[in-house]
CSV table of C-alpha atoms in Angstrom, one decimal:
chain,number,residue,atom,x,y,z
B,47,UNK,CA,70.7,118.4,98.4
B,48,UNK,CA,69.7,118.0,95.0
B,49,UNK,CA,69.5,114.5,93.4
B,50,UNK,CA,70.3,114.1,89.8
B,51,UNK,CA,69.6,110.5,88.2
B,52,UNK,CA,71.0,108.8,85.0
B,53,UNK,CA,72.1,105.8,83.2
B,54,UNK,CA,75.3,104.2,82.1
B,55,UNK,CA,76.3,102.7,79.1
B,56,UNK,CA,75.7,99.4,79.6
B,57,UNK,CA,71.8,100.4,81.5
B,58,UNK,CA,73.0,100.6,85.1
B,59,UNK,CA,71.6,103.7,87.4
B,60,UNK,CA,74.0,106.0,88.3
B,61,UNK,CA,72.5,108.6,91.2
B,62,UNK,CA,74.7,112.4,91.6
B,63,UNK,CA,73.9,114.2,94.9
B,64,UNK,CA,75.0,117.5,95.2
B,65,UNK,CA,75.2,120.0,98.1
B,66,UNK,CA,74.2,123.1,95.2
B,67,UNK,CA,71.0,123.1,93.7
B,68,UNK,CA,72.6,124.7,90.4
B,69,UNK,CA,74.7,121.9,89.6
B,70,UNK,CA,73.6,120.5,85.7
B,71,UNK,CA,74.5,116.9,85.7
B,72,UNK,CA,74.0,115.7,82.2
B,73,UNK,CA,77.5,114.2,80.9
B,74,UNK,CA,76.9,111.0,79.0
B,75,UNK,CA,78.8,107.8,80.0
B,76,UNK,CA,80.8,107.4,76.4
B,77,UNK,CA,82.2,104.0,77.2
B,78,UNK,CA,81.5,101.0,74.8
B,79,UNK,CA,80.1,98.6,77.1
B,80,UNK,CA,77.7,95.7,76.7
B,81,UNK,CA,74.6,94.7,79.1
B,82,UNK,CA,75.1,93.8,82.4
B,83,UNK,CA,75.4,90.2,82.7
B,84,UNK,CA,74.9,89.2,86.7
B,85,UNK,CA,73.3,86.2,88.2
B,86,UNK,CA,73.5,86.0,91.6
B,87,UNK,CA,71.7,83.0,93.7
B,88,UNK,CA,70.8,82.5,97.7
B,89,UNK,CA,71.2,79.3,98.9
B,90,UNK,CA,70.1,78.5,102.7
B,91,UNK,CA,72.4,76.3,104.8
B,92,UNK,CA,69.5,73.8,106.7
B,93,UNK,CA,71.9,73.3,109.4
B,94,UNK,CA,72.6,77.0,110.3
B,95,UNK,CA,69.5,78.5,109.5
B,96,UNK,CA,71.8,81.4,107.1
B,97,UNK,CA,71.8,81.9,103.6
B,98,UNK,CA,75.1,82.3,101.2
B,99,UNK,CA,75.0,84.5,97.5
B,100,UNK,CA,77.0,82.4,95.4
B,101,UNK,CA,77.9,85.2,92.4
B,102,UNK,CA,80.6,83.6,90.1
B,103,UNK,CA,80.8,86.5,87.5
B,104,UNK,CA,82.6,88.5,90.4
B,105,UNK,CA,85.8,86.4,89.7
B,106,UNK,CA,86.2,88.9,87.2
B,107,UNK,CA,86.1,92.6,88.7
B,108,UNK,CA,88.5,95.0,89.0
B,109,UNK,CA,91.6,94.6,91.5
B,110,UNK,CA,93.8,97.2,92.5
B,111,UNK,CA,94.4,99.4,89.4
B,112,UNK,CA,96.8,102.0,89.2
B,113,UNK,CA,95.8,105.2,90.2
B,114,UNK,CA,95.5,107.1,86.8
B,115,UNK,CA,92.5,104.0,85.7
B,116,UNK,CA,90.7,104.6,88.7
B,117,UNK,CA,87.4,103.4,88.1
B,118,UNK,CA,85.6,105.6,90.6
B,119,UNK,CA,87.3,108.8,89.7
B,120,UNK,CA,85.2,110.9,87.7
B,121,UNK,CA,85.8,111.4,83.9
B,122,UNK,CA,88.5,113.4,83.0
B,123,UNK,CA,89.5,114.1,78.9
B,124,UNK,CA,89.8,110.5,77.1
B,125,UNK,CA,90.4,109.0,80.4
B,126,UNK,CA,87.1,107.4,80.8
B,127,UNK,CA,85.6,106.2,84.6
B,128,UNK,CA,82.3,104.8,86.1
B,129,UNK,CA,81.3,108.6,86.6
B,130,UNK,CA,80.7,110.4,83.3
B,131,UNK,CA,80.9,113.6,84.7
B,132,UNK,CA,84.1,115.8,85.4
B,133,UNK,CA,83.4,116.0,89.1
B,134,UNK,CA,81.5,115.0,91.3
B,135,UNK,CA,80.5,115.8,95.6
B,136,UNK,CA,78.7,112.3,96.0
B,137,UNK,CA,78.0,109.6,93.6
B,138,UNK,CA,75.7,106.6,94.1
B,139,UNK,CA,75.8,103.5,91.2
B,140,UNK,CA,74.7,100.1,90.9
B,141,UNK,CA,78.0,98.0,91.3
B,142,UNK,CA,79.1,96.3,87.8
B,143,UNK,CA,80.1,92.9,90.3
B,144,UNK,CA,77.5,92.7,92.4
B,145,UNK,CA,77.3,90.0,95.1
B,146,UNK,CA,73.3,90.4,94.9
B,147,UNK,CA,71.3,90.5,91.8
B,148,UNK,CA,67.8,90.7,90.6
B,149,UNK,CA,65.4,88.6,92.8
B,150,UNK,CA,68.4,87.9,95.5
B,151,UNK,CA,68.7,92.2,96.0
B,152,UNK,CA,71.4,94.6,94.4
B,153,UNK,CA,74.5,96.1,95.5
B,154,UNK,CA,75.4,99.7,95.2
B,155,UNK,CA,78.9,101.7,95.0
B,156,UNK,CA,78.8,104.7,97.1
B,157,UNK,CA,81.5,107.5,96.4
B,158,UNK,CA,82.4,109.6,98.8
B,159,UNK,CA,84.3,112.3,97.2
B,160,UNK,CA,86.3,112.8,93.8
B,161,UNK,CA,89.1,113.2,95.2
B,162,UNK,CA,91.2,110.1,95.0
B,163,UNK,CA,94.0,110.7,97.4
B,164,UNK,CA,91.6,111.1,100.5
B,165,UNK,CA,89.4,109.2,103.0
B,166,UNK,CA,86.3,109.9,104.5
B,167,UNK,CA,88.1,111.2,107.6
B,168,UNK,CA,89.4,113.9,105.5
B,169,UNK,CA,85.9,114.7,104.7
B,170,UNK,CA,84.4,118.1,105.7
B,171,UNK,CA,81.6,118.6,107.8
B,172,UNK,CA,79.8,119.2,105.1
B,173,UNK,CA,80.4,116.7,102.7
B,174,UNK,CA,80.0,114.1,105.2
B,175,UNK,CA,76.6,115.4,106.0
B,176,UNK,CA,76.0,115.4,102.1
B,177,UNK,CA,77.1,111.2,102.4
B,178,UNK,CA,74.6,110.9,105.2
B,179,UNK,CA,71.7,112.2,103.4
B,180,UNK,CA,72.9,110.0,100.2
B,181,UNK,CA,72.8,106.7,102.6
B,182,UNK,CA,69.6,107.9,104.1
B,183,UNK,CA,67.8,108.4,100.4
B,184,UNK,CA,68.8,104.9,99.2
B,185,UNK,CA,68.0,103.0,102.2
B,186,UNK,CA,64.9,104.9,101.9
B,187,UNK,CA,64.2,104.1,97.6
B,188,UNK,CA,66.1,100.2,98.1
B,189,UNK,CA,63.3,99.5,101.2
B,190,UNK,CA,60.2,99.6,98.6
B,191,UNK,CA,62.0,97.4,96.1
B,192,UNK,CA,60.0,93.8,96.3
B,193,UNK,CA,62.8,91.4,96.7
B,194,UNK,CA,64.1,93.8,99.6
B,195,UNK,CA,64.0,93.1,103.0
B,196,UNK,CA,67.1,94.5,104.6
B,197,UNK,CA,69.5,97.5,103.6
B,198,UNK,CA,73.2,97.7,104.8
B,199,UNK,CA,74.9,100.6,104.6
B,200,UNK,CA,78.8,100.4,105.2
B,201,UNK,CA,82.4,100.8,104.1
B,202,UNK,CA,85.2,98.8,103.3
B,203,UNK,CA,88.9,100.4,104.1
B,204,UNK,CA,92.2,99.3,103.4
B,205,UNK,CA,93.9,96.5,101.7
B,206,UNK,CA,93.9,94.2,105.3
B,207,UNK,CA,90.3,94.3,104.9
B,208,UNK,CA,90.2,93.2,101.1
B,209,UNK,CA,89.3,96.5,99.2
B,210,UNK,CA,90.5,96.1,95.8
B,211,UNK,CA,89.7,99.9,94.9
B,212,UNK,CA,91.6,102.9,96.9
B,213,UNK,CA,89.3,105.7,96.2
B,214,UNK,CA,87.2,106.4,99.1
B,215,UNK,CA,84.0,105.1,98.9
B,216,UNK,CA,81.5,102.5,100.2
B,217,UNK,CA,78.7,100.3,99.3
B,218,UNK,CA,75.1,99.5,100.2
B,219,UNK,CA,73.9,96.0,100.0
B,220,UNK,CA,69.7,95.5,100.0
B,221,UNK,CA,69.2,91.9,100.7
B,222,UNK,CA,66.2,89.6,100.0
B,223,UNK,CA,66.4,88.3,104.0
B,224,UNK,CA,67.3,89.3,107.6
B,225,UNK,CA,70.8,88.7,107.9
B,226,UNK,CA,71.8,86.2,110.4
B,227,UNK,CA,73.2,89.5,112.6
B,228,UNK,CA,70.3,91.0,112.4
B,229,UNK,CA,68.5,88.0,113.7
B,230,UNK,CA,70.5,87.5,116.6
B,231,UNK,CA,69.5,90.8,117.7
B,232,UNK,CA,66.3,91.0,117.2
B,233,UNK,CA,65.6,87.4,119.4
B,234,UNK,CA,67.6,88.7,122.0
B,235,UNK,CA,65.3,92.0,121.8
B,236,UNK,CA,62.4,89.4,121.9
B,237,UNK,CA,64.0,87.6,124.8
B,238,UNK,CA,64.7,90.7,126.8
B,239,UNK,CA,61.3,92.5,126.5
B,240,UNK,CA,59.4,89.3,127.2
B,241,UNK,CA,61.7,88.7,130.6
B,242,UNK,CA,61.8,92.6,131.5
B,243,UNK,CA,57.3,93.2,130.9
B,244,UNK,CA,58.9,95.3,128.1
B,245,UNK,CA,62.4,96.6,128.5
B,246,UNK,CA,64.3,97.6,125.4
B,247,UNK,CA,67.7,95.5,125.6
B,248,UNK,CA,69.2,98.6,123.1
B,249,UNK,CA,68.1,101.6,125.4
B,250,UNK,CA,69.3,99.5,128.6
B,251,UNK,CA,72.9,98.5,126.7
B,252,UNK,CA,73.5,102.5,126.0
B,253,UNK,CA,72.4,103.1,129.4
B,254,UNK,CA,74.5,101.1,130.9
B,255,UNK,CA,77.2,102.3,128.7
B,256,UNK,CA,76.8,106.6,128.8
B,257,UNK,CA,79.0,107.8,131.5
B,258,UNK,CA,81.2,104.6,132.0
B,259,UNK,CA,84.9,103.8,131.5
B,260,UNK,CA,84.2,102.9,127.8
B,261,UNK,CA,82.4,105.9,126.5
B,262,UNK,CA,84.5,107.6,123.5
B,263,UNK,CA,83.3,110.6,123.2
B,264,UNK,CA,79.6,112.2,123.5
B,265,UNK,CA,77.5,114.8,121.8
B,266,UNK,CA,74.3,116.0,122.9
B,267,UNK,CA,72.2,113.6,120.3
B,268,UNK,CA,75.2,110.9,119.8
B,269,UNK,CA,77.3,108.7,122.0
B,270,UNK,CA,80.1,106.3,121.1
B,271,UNK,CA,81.7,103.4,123.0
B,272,UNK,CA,83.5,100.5,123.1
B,273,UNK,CA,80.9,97.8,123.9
B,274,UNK,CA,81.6,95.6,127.3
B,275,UNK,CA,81.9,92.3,124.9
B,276,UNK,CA,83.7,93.9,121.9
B,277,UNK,CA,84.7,91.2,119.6
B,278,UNK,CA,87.5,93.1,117.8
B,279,UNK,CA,91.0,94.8,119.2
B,280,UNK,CA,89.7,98.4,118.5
B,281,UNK,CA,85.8,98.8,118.3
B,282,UNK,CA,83.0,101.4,118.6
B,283,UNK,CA,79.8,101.5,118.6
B,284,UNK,CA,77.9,104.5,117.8
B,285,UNK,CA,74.2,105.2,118.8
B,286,UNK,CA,71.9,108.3,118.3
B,287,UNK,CA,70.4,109.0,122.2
B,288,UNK,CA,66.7,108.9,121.1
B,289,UNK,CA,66.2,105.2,119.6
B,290,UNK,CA,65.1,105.2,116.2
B,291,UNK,CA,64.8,101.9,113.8
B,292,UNK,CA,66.8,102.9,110.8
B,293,UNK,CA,68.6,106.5,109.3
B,294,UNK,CA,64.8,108.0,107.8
B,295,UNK,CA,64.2,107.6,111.6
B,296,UNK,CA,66.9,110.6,112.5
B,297,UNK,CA,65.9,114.2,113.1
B,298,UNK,CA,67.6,117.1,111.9
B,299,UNK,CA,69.3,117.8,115.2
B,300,UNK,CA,71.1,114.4,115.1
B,301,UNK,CA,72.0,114.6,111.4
B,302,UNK,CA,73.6,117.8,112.0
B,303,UNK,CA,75.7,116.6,114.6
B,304,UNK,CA,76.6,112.7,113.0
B,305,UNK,CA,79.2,114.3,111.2
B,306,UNK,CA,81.5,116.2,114.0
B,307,UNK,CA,80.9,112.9,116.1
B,308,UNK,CA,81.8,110.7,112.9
B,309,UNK,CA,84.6,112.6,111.7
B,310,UNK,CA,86.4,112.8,115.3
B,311,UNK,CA,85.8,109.0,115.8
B,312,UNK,CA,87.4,108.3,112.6
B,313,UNK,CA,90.4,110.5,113.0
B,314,UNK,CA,91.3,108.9,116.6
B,315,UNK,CA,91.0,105.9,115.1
B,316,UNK,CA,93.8,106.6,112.6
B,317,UNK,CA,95.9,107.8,115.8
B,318,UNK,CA,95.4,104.3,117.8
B,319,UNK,CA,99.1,102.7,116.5
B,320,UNK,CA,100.9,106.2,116.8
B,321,UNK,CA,102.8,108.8,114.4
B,322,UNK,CA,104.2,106.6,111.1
B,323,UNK,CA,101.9,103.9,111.1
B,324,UNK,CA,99.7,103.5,107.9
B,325,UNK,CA,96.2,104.4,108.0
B,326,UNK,CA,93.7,102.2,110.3
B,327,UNK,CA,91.8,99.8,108.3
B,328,UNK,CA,88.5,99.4,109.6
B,329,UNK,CA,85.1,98.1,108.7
B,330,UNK,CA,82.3,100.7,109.5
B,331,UNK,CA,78.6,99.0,109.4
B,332,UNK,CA,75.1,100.7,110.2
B,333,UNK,CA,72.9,98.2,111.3
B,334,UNK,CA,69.2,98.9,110.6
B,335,UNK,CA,65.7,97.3,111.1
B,336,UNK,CA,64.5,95.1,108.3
B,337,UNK,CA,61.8,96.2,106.3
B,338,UNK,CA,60.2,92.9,106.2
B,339,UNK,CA,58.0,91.0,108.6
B,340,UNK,CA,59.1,90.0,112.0
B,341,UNK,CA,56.4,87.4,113.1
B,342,UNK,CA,59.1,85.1,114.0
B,343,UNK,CA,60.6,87.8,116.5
B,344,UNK,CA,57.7,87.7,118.4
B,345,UNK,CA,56.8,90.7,120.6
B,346,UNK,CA,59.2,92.5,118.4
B,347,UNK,CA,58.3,95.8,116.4
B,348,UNK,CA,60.8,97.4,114.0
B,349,UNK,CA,60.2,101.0,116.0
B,350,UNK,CA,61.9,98.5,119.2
B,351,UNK,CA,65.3,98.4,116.9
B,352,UNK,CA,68.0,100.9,117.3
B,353,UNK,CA,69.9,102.0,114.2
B,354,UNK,CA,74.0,102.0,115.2
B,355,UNK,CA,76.8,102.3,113.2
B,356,UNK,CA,79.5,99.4,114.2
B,357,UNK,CA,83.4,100.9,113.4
B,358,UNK,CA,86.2,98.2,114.3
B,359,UNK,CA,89.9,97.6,113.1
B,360,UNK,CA,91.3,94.1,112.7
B,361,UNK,CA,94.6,95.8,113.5
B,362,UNK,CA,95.1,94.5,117.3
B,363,UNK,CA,98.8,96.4,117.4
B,364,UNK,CA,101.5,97.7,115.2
B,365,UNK,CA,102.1,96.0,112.3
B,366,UNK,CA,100.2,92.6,113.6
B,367,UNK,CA,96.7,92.1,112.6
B,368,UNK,CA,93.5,90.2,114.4
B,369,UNK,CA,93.0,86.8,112.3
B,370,UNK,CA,89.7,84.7,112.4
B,371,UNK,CA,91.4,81.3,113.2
B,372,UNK,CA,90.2,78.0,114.8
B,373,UNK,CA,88.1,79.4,117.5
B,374,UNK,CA,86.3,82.8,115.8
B,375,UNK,CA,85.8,80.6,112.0
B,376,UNK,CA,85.3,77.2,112.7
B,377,UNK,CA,83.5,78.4,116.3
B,378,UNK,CA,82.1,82.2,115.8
B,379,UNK,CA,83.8,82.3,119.5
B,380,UNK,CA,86.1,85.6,119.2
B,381,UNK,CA,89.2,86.2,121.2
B,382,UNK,CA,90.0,89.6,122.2
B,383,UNK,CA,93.4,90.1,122.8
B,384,UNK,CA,92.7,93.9,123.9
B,385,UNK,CA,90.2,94.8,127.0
B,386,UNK,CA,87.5,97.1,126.2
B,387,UNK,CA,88.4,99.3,129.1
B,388,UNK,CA,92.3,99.7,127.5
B,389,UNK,CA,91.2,100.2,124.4
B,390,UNK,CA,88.3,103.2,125.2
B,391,UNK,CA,91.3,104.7,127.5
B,392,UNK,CA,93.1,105.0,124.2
B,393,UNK,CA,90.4,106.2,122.0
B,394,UNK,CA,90.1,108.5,124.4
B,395,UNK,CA,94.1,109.9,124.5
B,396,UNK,CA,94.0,110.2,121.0
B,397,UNK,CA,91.6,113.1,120.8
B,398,UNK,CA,92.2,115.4,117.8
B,399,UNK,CA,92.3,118.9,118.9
């Protein structure tokens, strides 16, 4: 991989990774903007114990624009993108609207391939690999920023889940806290060891799971599964077999295999709803240790985290889609309207082949 690092116009980094070594990245980005304006500011809720980024400039950012003003395609003649260059395998820049900003964190735009009319699932081996070692660099250079504590890796996809760009591509948010997700894992962790004289809850949860009714599909370093208490119609959970706290943790073995496991899962689930039905929107989320201290998990070392990737749909059937109503918003109680069991069974008939 070779890692190519520049500016655009108006001072933001923009990061090219490439799967050649000969590649020359030196277009320059010939828009006329100004300076970044962003402000972005955390504010803690005293009754919850969470924090909300209130970021009012992103009233303003780009929603659904035709195909030919794509902003993530890469430069072509007078036709003038967020990516100077002409093409592009992967492309990493900070995000013009970022929810997080300065001392509350950044946000960054990962782009996933040039080519507009695709999805990651379309992806070859290959280039997925190439994304992999992209998220794995940046969680890696966003962990020793100061107002960093945490670094999400993930991807947005369809318009049911609010994407306002088509192109296939992601984003990385560093934040200046634990998220409240986060939290609730790790005290459950802390609860677990402390009642077991030193169980990890993660190793016993994938223990539990490898071999059962809800497995997915298995590799020899990766297994994927509907968890016992999924919240959503259609969800997965994917975990590495040897635990490791966050994606620098991963050995070569496993990141060789990630993307044959990753690609399959993402193609079955685009087969859930059957032949005619428009492409799966789904939410895919790594979840990885903080970077910060965790006194207040105590007992708790970041090495007893395990890095997974959460993948769900809020599709729940054809043409019907999973709202958060009373009970999930004003409650964080979820209703699932489709049984685990069912819906590994049908991961499971779906195999590509």
């Amino acid at each position: 991989m070779k890692k190519t690092s520049t500016r655009l116009a108006d001072g933001r980094e923009l990061i090219y990774y490439d799967s050649r070594d000969d590649v020359v990245r030196d277009a320059v980005d010939r828009r006329p903007l100004d300076p970044t304006v962003t402000s972005s500011e955390i504010r803690r809720d005293v009754l919850l114990g969470d924090a909300v980024a209130i970021a009012s400039h992103r009233q303003g950012r780009t929603y659904h624009p035709p195909a030919d003003q794509c902003p993530l395609c890469p430069t072509r003649g007078e036709r003038l993108s967020e990516i100077p260059d002409s093409s592009y395998d992967v492309v990493v820049f900070e995000n013009r609207f970022p929810s997080l900003a300065g001392d509350s964190g950044r946000c960054e735009v990962v782009c996933f391939t040039s080519d507009h009319d695709s999805s990651f699932a379309d992806l070859s081996e290959e280039q997925a690999r190439l994304v992999l070692d992209a998220w794995t660099d940046r969680t890696s250079e966003l962990s020793h920023l100061p107002s960093v504590e945490q670094v999400f890796c993930f991807e947005n996809r369809g318009a049911e889940i609010g994407v306002t760009l088509g192109h296939p591509h992601g984003q990385i948010y560093a934040y200046p806290f634990t998220t409240p997700r986060t939290a609730l894992m790790l005290r459950s962790l802390a609860a677990h060891k402390e009642a077991t004289g030193g169980e990890n809850l993660f190793d016993a949860v994938v223990e539990e799971e490898l071999g059962g009714e809800r497995v997915v599909l298995e590799g020899e370093h990766w297994v994927a599964f509907v968890p016992y208490a999924a919240h959503w119609p259609y969800e997965v959970h994917l975990y590495p077999k040897r635990r490791v706290p966050d994606l620098l943790g991963l050995d070569e073995a496993a990141r060789t295999e990630f993307p044959q496991v990753y690609l399959e899962l993402l193609r079955r689930f685009d087969r859930i709803f059957g032949e005619g039905e428009p492409p799966t929107p789904y939410i895919a989320a790594w979840h990885q240790a903080p970077f910060g201290q965790l006194e207040e998990f105590e007992g708790v070392t970041r090495d007893d985290f395990a890095l997974h990737l959460e993948l769900f749909t809020i599709r729940r059937t054809s043409g019907k889609l999973k709202f958060l109503a009373g009970s999930e918003s004003g409650m964080n109680v979820f209703i699932n309207d489709v049984p685990p069991e069912r819906a590994a069974e049908r991961l499971r008939e779906v195999a590509s082949s």
